[in-house]
Each structure stands twice: as C-alpha cells, then as structure tokens.
mmCIF file of C-alpha atoms in Angstrom:
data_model
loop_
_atom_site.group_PDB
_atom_site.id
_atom_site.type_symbol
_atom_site.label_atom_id
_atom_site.label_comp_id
_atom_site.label_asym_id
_atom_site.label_seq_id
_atom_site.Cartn_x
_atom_site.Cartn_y
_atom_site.Cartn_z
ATOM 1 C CA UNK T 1 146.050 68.267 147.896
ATOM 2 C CA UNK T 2 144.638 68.871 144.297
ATOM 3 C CA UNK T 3 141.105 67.821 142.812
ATOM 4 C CA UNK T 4 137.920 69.827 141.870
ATOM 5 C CA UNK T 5 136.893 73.105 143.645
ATOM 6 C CA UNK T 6 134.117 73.027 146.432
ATOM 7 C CA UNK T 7 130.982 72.977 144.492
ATOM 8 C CA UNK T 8 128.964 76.138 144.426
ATOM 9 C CA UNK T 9 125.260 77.015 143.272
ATOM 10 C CA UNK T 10 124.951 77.628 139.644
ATOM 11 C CA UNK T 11 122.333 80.642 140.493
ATOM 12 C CA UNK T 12 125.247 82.394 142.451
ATOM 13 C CA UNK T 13 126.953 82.824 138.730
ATOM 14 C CA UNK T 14 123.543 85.375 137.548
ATOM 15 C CA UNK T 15 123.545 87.638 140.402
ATOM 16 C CA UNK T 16 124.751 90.794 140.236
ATOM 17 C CA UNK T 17 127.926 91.870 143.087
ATOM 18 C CA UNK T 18 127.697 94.267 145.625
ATOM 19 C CA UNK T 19 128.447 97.724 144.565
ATOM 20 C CA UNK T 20 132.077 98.819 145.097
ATOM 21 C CA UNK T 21 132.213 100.521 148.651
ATOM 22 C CA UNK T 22 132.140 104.830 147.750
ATOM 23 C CA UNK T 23 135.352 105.224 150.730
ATOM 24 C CA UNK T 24 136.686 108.094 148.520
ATOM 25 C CA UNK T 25 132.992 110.255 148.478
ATOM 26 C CA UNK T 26 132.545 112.596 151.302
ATOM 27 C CA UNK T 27 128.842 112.410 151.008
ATOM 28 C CA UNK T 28 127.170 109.073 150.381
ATOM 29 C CA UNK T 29 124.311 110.301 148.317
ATOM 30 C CA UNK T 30 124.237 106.955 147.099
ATOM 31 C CA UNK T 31 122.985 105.438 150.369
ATOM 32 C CA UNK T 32 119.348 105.932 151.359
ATOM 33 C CA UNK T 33 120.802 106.817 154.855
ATOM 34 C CA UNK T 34 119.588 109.585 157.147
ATOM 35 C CA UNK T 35 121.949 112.621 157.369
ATOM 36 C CA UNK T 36 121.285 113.331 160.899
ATOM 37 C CA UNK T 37 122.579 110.875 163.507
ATOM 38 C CA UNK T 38 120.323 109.214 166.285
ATOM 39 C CA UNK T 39 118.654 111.375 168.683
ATOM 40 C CA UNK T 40 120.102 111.328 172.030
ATOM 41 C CA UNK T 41 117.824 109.046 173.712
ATOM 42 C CA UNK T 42 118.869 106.844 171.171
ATOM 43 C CA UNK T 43 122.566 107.123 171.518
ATOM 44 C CA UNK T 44 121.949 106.914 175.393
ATOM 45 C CA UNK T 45 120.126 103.839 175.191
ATOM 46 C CA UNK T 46 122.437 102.113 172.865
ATOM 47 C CA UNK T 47 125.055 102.885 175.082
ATOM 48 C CA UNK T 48 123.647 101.655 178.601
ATOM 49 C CA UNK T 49 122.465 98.271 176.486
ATOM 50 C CA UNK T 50 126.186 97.942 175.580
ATOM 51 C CA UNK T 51 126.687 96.867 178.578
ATOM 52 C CA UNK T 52 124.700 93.364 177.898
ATOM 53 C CA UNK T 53 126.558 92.596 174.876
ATOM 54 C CA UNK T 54 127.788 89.160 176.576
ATOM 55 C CA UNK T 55 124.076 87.881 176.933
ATOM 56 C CA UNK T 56 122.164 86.931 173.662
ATOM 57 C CA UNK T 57 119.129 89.112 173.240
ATOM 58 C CA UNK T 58 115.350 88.305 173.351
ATOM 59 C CA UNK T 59 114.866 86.190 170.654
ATOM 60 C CA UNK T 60 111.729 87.144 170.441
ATOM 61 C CA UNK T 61 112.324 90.948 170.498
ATOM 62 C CA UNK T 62 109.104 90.956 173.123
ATOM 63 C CA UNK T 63 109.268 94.831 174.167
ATOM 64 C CA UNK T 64 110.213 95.957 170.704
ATOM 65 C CA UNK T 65 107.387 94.053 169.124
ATOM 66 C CA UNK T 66 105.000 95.303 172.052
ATOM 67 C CA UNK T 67 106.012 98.806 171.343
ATOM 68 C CA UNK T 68 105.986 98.577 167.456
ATOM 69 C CA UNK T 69 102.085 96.691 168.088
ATOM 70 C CA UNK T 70 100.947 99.610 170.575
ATOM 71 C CA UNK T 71 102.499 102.327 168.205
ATOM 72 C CA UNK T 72 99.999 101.051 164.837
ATOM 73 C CA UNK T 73 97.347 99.596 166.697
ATOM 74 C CA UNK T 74 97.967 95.831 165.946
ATOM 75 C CA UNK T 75 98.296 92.813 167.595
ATOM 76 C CA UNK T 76 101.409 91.588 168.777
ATOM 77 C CA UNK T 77 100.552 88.451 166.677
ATOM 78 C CA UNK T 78 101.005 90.450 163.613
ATOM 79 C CA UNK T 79 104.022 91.977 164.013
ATOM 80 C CA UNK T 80 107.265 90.128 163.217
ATOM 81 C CA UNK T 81 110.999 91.707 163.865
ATOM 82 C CA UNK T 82 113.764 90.948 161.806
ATOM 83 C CA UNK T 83 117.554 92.735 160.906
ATOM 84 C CA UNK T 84 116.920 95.039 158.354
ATOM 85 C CA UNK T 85 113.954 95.315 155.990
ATOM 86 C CA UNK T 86 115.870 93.329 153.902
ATOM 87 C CA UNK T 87 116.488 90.569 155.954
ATOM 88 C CA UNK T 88 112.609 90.437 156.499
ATOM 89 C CA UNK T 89 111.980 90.512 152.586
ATOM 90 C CA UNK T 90 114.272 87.204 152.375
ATOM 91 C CA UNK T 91 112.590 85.391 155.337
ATOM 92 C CA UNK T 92 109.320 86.429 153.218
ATOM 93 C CA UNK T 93 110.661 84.686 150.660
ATOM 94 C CA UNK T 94 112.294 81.749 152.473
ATOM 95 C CA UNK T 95 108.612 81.114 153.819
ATOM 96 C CA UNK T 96 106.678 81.311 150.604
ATOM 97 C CA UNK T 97 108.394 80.415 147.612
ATOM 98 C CA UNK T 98 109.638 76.610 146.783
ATOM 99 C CA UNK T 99 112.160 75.853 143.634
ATOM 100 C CA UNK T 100 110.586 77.256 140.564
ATOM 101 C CA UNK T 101 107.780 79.253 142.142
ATOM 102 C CA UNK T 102 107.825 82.803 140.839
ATOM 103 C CA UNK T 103 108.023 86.603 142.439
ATOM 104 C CA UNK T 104 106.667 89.533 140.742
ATOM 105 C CA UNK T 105 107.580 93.502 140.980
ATOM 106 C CA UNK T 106 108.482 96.342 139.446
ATOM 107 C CA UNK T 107 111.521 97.311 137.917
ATOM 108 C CA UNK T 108 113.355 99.171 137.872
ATOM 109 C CA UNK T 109 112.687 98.471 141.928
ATOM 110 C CA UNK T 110 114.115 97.329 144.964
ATOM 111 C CA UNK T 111 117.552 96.303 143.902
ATOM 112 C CA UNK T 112 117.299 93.186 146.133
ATOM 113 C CA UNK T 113 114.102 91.536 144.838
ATOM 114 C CA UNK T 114 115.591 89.847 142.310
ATOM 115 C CA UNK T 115 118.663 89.144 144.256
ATOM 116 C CA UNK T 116 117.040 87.477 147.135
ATOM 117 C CA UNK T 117 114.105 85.749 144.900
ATOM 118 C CA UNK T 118 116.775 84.244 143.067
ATOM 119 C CA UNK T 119 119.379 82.860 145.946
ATOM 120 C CA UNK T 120 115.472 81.128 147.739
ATOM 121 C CA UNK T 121 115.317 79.342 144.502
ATOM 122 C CA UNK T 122 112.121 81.488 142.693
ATOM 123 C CA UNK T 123 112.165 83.099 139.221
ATOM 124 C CA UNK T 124 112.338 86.477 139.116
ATOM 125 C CA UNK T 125 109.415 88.452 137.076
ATOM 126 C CA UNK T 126 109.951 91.967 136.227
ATOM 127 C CA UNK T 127 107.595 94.140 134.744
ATOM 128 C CA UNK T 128 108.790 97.443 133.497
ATOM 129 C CA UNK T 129 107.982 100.762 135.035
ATOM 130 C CA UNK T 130 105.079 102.932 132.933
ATOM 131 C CA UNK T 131 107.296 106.138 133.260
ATOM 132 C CA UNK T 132 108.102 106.643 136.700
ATOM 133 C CA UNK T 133 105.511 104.928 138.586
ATOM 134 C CA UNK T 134 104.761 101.138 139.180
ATOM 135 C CA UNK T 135 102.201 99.617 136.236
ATOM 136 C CA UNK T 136 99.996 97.359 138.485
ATOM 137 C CA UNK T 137 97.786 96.452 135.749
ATOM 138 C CA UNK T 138 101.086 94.673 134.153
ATOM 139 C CA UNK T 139 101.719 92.991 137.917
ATOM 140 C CA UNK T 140 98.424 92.009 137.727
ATOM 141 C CA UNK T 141 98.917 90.229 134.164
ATOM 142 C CA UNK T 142 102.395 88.618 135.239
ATOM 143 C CA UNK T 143 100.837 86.479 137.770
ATOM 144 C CA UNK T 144 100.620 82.589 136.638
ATOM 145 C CA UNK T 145 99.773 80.061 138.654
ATOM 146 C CA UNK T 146 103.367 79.570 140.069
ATOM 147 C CA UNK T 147 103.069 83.117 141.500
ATOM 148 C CA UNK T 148 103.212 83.015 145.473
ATOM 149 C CA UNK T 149 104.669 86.400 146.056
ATOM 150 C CA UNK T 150 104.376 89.869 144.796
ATOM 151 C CA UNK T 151 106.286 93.179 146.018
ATOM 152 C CA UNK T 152 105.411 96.588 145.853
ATOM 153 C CA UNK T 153 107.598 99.323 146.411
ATOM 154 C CA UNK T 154 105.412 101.802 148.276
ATOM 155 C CA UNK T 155 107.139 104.044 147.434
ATOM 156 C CA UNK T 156 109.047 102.489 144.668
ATOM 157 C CA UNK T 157 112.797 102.930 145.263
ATOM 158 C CA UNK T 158 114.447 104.275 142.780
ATOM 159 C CA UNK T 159 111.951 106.330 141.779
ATOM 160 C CA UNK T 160 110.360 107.588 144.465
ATOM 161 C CA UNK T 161 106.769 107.146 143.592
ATOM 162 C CA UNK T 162 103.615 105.918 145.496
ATOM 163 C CA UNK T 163 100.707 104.068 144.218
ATOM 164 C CA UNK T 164 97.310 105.656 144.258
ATOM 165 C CA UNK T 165 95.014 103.861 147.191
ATOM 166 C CA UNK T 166 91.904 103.000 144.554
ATOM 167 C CA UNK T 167 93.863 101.414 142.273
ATOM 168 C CA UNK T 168 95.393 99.181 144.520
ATOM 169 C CA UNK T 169 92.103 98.248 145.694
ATOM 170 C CA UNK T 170 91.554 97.279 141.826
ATOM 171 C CA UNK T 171 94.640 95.394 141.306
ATOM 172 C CA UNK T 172 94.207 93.123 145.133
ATOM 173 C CA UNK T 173 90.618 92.459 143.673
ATOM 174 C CA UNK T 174 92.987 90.829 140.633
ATOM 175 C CA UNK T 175 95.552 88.890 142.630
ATOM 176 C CA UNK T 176 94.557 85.199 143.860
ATOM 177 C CA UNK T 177 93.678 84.960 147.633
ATOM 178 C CA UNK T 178 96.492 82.988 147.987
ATOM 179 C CA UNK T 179 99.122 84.706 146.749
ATOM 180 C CA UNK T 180 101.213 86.795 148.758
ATOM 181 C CA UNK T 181 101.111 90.707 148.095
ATOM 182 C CA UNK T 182 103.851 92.404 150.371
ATOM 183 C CA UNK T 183 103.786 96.726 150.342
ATOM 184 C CA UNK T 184 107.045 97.760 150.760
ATOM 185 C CA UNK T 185 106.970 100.766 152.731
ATOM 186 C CA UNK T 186 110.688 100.965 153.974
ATOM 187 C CA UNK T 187 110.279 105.016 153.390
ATOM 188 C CA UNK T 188 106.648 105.405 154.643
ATOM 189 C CA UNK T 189 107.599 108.089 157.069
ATOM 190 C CA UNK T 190 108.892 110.272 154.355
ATOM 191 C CA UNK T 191 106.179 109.869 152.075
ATOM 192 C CA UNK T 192 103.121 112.815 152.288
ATOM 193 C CA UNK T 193 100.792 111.569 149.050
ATOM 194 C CA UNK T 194 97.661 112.300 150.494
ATOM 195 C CA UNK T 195 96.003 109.252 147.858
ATOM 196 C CA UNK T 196 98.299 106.452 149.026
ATOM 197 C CA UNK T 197 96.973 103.346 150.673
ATOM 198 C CA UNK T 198 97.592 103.007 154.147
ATOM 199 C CA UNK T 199 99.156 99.025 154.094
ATOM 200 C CA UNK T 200 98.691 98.245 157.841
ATOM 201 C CA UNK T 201 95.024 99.012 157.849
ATOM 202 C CA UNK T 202 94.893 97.362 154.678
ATOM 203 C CA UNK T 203 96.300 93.963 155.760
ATOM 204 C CA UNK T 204 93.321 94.107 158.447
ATOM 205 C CA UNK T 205 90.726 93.804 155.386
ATOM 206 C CA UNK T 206 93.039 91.473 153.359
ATOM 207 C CA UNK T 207 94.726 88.492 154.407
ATOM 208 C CA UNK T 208 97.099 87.882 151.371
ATOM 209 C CA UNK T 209 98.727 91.954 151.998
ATOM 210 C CA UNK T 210 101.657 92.454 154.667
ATOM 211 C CA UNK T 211 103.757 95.343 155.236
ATOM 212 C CA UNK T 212 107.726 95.826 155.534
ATOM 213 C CA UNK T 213 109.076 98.687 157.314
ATOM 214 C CA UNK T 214 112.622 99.635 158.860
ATOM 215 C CA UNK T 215 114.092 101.599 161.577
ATOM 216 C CA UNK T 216 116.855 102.760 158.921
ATOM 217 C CA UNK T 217 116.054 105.842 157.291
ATOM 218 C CA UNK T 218 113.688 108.271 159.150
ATOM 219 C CA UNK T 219 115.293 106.707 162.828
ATOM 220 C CA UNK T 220 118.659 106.850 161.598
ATOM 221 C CA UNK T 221 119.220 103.356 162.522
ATOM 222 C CA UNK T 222 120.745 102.099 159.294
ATOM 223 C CA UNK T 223 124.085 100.805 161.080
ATOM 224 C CA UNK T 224 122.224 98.721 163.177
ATOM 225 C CA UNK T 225 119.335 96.512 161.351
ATOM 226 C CA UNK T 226 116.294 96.544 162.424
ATOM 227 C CA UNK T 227 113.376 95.995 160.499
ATOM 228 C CA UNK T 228 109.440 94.412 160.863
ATOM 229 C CA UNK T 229 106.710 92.989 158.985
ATOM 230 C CA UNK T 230 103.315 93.653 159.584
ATOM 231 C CA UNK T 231 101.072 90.503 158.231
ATOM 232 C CA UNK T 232 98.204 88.295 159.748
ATOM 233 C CA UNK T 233 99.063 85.848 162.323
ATOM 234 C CA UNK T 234 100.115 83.019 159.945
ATOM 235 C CA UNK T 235 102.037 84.808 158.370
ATOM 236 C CA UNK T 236 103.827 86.650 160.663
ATOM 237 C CA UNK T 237 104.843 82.956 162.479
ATOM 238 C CA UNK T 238 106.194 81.723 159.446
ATOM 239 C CA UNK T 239 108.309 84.943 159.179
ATOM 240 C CA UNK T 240 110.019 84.111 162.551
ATOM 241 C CA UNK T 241 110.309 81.004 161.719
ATOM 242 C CA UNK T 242 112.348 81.450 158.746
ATOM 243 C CA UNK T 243 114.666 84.402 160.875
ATOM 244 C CA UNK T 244 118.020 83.302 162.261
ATOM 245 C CA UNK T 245 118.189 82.738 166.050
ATOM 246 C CA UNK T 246 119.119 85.985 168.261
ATOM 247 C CA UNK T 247 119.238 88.068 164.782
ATOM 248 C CA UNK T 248 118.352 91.758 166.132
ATOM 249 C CA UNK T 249 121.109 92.248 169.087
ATOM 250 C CA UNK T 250 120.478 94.082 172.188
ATOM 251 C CA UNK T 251 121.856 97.316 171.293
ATOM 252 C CA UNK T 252 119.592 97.535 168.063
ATOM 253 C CA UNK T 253 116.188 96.137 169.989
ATOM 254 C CA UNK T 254 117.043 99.478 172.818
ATOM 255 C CA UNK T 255 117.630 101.741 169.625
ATOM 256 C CA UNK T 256 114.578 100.962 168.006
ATOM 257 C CA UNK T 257 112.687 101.344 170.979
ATOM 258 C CA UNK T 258 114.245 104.646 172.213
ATOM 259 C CA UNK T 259 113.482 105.973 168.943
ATOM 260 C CA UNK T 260 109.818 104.634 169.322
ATOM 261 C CA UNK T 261 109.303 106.352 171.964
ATOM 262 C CA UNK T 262 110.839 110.049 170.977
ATOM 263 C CA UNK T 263 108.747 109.588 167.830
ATOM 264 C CA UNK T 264 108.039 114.058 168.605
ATOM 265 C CA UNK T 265 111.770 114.300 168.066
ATOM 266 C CA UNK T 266 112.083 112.034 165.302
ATOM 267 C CA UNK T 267 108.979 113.280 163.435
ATOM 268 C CA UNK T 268 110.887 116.797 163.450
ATOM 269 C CA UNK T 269 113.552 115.703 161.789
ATOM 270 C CA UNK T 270 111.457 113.549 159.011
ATOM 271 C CA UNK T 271 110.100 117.390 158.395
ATOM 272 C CA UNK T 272 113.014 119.202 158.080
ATOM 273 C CA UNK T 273 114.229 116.337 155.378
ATOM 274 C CA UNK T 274 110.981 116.574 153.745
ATOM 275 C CA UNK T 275 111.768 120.592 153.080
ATOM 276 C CA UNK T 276 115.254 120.034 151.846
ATOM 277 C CA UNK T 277 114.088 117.508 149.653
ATOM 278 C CA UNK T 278 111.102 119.721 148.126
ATOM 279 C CA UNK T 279 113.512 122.280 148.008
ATOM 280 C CA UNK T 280 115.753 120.646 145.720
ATOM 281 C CA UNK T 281 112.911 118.977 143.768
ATOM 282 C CA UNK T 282 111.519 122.976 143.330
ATOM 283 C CA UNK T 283 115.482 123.951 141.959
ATOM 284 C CA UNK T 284 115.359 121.029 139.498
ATOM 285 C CA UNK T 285 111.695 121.733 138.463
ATOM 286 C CA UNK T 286 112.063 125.540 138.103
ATOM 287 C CA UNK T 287 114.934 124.577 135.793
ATOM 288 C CA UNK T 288 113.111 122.021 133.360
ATOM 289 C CA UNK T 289 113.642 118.649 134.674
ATOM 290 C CA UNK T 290 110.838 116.365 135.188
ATOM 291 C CA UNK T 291 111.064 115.234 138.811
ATOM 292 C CA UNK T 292 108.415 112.751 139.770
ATOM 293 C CA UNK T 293 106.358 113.405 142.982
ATOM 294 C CA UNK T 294 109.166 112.010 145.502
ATOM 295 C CA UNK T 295 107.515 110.021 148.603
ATOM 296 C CA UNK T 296 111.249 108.928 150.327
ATOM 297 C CA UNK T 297 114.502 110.351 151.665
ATOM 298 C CA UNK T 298 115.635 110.509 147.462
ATOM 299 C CA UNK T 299 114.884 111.986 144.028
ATOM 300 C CA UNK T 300 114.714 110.061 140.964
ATOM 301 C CA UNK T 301 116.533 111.831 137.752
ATOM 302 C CA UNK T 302 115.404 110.237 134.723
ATOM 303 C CA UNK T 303 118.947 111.136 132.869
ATOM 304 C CA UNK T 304 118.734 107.797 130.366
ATOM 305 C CA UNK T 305 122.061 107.526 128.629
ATOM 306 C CA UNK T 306 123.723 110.521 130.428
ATOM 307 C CA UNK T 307 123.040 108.614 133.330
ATOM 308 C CA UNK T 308 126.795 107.468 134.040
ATOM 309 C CA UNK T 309 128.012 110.638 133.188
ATOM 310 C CA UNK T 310 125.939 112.467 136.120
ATOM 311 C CA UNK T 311 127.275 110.016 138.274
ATOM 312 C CA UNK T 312 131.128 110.894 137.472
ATOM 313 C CA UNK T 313 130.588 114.370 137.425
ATOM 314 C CA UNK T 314 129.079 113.903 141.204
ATOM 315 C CA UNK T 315 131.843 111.772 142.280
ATOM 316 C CA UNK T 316 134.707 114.449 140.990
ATOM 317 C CA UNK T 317 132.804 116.853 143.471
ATOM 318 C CA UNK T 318 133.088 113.934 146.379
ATOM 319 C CA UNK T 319 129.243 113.164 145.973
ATOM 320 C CA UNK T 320 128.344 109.534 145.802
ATOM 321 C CA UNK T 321 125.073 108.720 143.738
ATOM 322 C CA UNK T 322 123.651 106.129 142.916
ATOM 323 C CA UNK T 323 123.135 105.239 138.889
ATOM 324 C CA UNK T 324 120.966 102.736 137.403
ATOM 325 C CA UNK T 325 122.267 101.859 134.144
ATOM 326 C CA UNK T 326 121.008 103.825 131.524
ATOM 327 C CA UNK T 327 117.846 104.647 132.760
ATOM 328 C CA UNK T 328 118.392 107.164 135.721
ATOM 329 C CA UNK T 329 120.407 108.471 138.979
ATOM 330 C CA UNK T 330 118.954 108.330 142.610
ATOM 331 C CA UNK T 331 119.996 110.721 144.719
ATOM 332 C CA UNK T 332 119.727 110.393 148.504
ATOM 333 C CA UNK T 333 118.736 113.791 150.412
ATOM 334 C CA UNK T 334 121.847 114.275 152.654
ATOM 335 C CA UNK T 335 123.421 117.564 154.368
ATOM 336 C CA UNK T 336 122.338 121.076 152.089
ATOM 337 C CA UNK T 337 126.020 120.898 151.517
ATOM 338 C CA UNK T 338 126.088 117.796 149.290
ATOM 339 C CA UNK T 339 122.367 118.726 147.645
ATOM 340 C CA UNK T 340 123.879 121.957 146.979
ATOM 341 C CA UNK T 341 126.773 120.382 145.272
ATOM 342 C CA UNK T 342 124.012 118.134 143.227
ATOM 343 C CA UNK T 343 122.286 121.024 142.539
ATOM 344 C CA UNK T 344 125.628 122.570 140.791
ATOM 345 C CA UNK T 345 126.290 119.429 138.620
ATOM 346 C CA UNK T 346 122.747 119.660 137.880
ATOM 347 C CA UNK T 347 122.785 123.036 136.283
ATOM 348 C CA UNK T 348 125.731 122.036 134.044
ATOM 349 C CA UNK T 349 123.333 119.068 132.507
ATOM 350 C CA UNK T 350 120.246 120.036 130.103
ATOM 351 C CA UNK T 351 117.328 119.366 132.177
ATOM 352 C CA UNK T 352 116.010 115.678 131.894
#
C-alpha cells in the first residue's frame, strides 16, 4: 500500500535527539548518577517488593507521599509523586501551559526545559547565564503576559551554581502572582551554600513557588524514577492529574522509601561525595582554573571553544563527559579513579 507518511508534529522537527548512548566509556562522567549503589536496605526492599510485580502499584504512592510529607514537614496535600524529576517537570508543564503560552529559564540550564516546553506546545524563553550563575533580574524582564511558568535550576545544572536567598526574595516580589515559579532542586542534597533559599519553606509563604526533587542522585535511585513536587494544594492536584496512571512501580515506591528511612546512611555517603568533589574543585583551583562554587554531584569547566576537545581527550581515557557546545564540559563526580583520570586530562589543558 503506498500514499503519504503518518503525519507527525512539526515541533518534533526543532528538538534536539537524545545523546548517543557512552557503551564504550568505563565511567559515565557524563551522567549525573551516584557512584555508589543503593544501600542495602534499599536493595533488600527492592527485592522483597519484586515479588508484587504482577499487581499495579498504589496509584497514589500513599506511604511514599506520607513519608516524603513527614520527612519536610508538609502536608500530604502538597506533595505530589511522579517518575523522575523529569517526568514531574513535564506534568508541570502539561498542567500550566496552553499552545503559545511561554516558559522562562536559564540557559545554559536544564537540558530538558526547552525540550519538554516545546513538545506541551509553549515557547521556549532563554535568557543567558551572567557568567556562571543564573541572571534573575533578566528572568524577571523575560516575563510577558503569556508567561505561566518559570524554572530555576537551584542549583543550575550545568553549572553548578545556587542562587543567593535575598535575591530571590527580590526577583518573586517581580514575578506576577499568577505565574508559576518552580525551584529546581534535583541536587539539593549535595548543595552546602549556606545563602541559598530553602524552596519548601518558601512555597509555604508563596503560593506561585513549588519545588522538584528526585530520588536519583544522592539515593542512588536513578535506574528506577522516582521523583516529587512540593507545591500548594492546587497545584499539587493538577500535577497528579496530568501523571500517567500507575507511573512509579512498586519496586521504585519500596526504594524510595527504604532510602527515606536510612537517610543516616545515605547522608554519609552525600558527605563523602561532597569531599571528593571539593577535592577535585581544590586540584583544578590550585592549578588556575576558575571553578564556580559547585552545589551538585558535578563541576562546571568553562573550556569555551576547547570544549569538544576536553571531551575527546576524556573519552580516549574511557571517561564519558558531558560537553555543551562551545561553552563548557560538566563533569559528574564518580569513583576517585575516573576524577583522577579527569584530573590528568586536566593538567594537559591551560587552565580555563
């Protein structure tokens, strides 16, 4: 049978494709994973839950959300479960934004944002980074009256950098009441800048701010999506609502949980990633490059146009980074084997 091809969505022709899979890299430095695996509990948990597999889970995710509500002192009302961070940053979407509306952030930022604003029928609105760090006064400016969402990377992945608590007091007192102002702290456990704002006590005082967070990175979780938004009670609904049925399965609701509640365990291992990571940071700096203050599991080298060159001189070694064109290289903090290996390439370049 002949004739014209199924029609597709135009949009689908401007997105970018997902990154060629690194199968050849022994460490994925590219990948904001967590080098260590789960803690036991964790792995014991998953594996009794196994067991269920043939039943769909709680659709609501009732114990997780319980826990996650108990754990930062919120209603359950506020707290929405999704699979993945980035699953919850497209229901935000899906439940704000109609054809044409527009979404603000930062970039060079979450690589996603303008992905997923894009597919949920928004226009995407960039504003470029001042240096390293998010400029909010230029968020503030980009807002029009088709604005209904704005994200803030918190901190701001690539780069790694947090935004000071009084001046995003100044820019909310900017933003309309009723547009949405989402604080994307996906790496919030990592982070140790003692001037950052603390988003879940913040969405108390403000009802247009919500907070995304993940079970990925400092849980180790990342195979498994699970993620949650924090938001007022309309808000949260309308996340849920916008969520596919039975999304988080049963073996990632007991993961999350198990890892909720050996939070000692897991908080020791967030430490020991936060020294590696300062220790490569102090390498890099006691050599001449300008690291910014790094609040995830990553550094951000600024190497411009040598940018793709770092990469391929990683990836000869068997270290995946990550490289955003022309403008810098993220690396992940894995095992002290693979930062060592960085560290080597690192000496070969002039510092950045």
């Amino acid at each position: 049978m002949t004739g014209p091809e199924p029609r597709l969505r135009a949009v689908l022709n401007t997105l970018s494709s997902r990154p060629r899979a690194m199968t050849d890299s022994i460490y994925r430095a590219h990948a904001n994973e967590c080098p260590y695996p789960p803690v036991r509990a964790v792995i014991e948990s998953v594996n009794e839950a196994g067991a269920a597999m043939n039943r769909y889970p709680d659709d609501r995710c009732s114990e997780l959300v319980r826990a996650i509500a108990e754990d930062l002192l919120v209603p359950t009302a506020h707290v929405a479960v999704g699979p993945g961070s980035t699953a919850i940053v497209q229901q935000l979407l899906l439940a704000t934004v109609e054809h044409g509306d527009e979404v603000v952030f930062s970039w060079p930022s979450f690589e996603r944002y303008p992905t997923l604003s894009a597919v949920a029928g928004a226009r995407p609105v960039s504003v470029p980074l001042r240096g390293p760090d998010q400029d909010l006064r230029g968020l503030a400016e980009a807002v029009t009256a088709r604005t209904r969402l704005i994200f803030i990377g918190n901190p701001n992945d690539p780069t790694g950098t947090s935004v000071d608590r009084r001046d995003l007091d100044v820019f909310l007192e900017r933003v309309p009441s009723d547009v949405l102002v989402i604080l994307d702290e996906e790496y919030q456990e990592s982070t140790d800048a003692p001037s950052g704002p603390d988003g879940v006590r913040l969405h108390l005082e403000r009802p247009n701010v919500a907070v995304v967070r993940s079970f990925s990175h400092a849980n180790g979780l990342a195979g498994l999506r699970v993620g949650f938004a924090i938001a007022r009670p309309a808000v949260a609904r309308a996340v849920r609502r916008t969520g596919l049925p039975y999304a988080v399965d049963v073996m990632a609701q007991a993961a999350a949980l198990a890892s909720l509640r050996a939070k000692a365990e897991v908080s020791e291992r967030v430490l020991a990633l936060r020294r590696e990571r300062d220790r490569v940071a102090g390498f890099l700096r006691a050599r001449g490059w300008r690291i910014p203050a790094a609040g995830g599991n990553f550094l951000w080298l600024p190497l411009g146009d040598r940018s793709a060159e770092f990469r391929r001189a990683c990836a000869d070694l068997g270290v995946a980074v990550h490289e955003v064109h022309r403008t810098g290289v993220r690396v992940t903090i894995r095992e002290v084997e693979a930062n060592n290996l960085v560290l080597f390439v690192a000496s070969r370049f002039s510092a950045a």
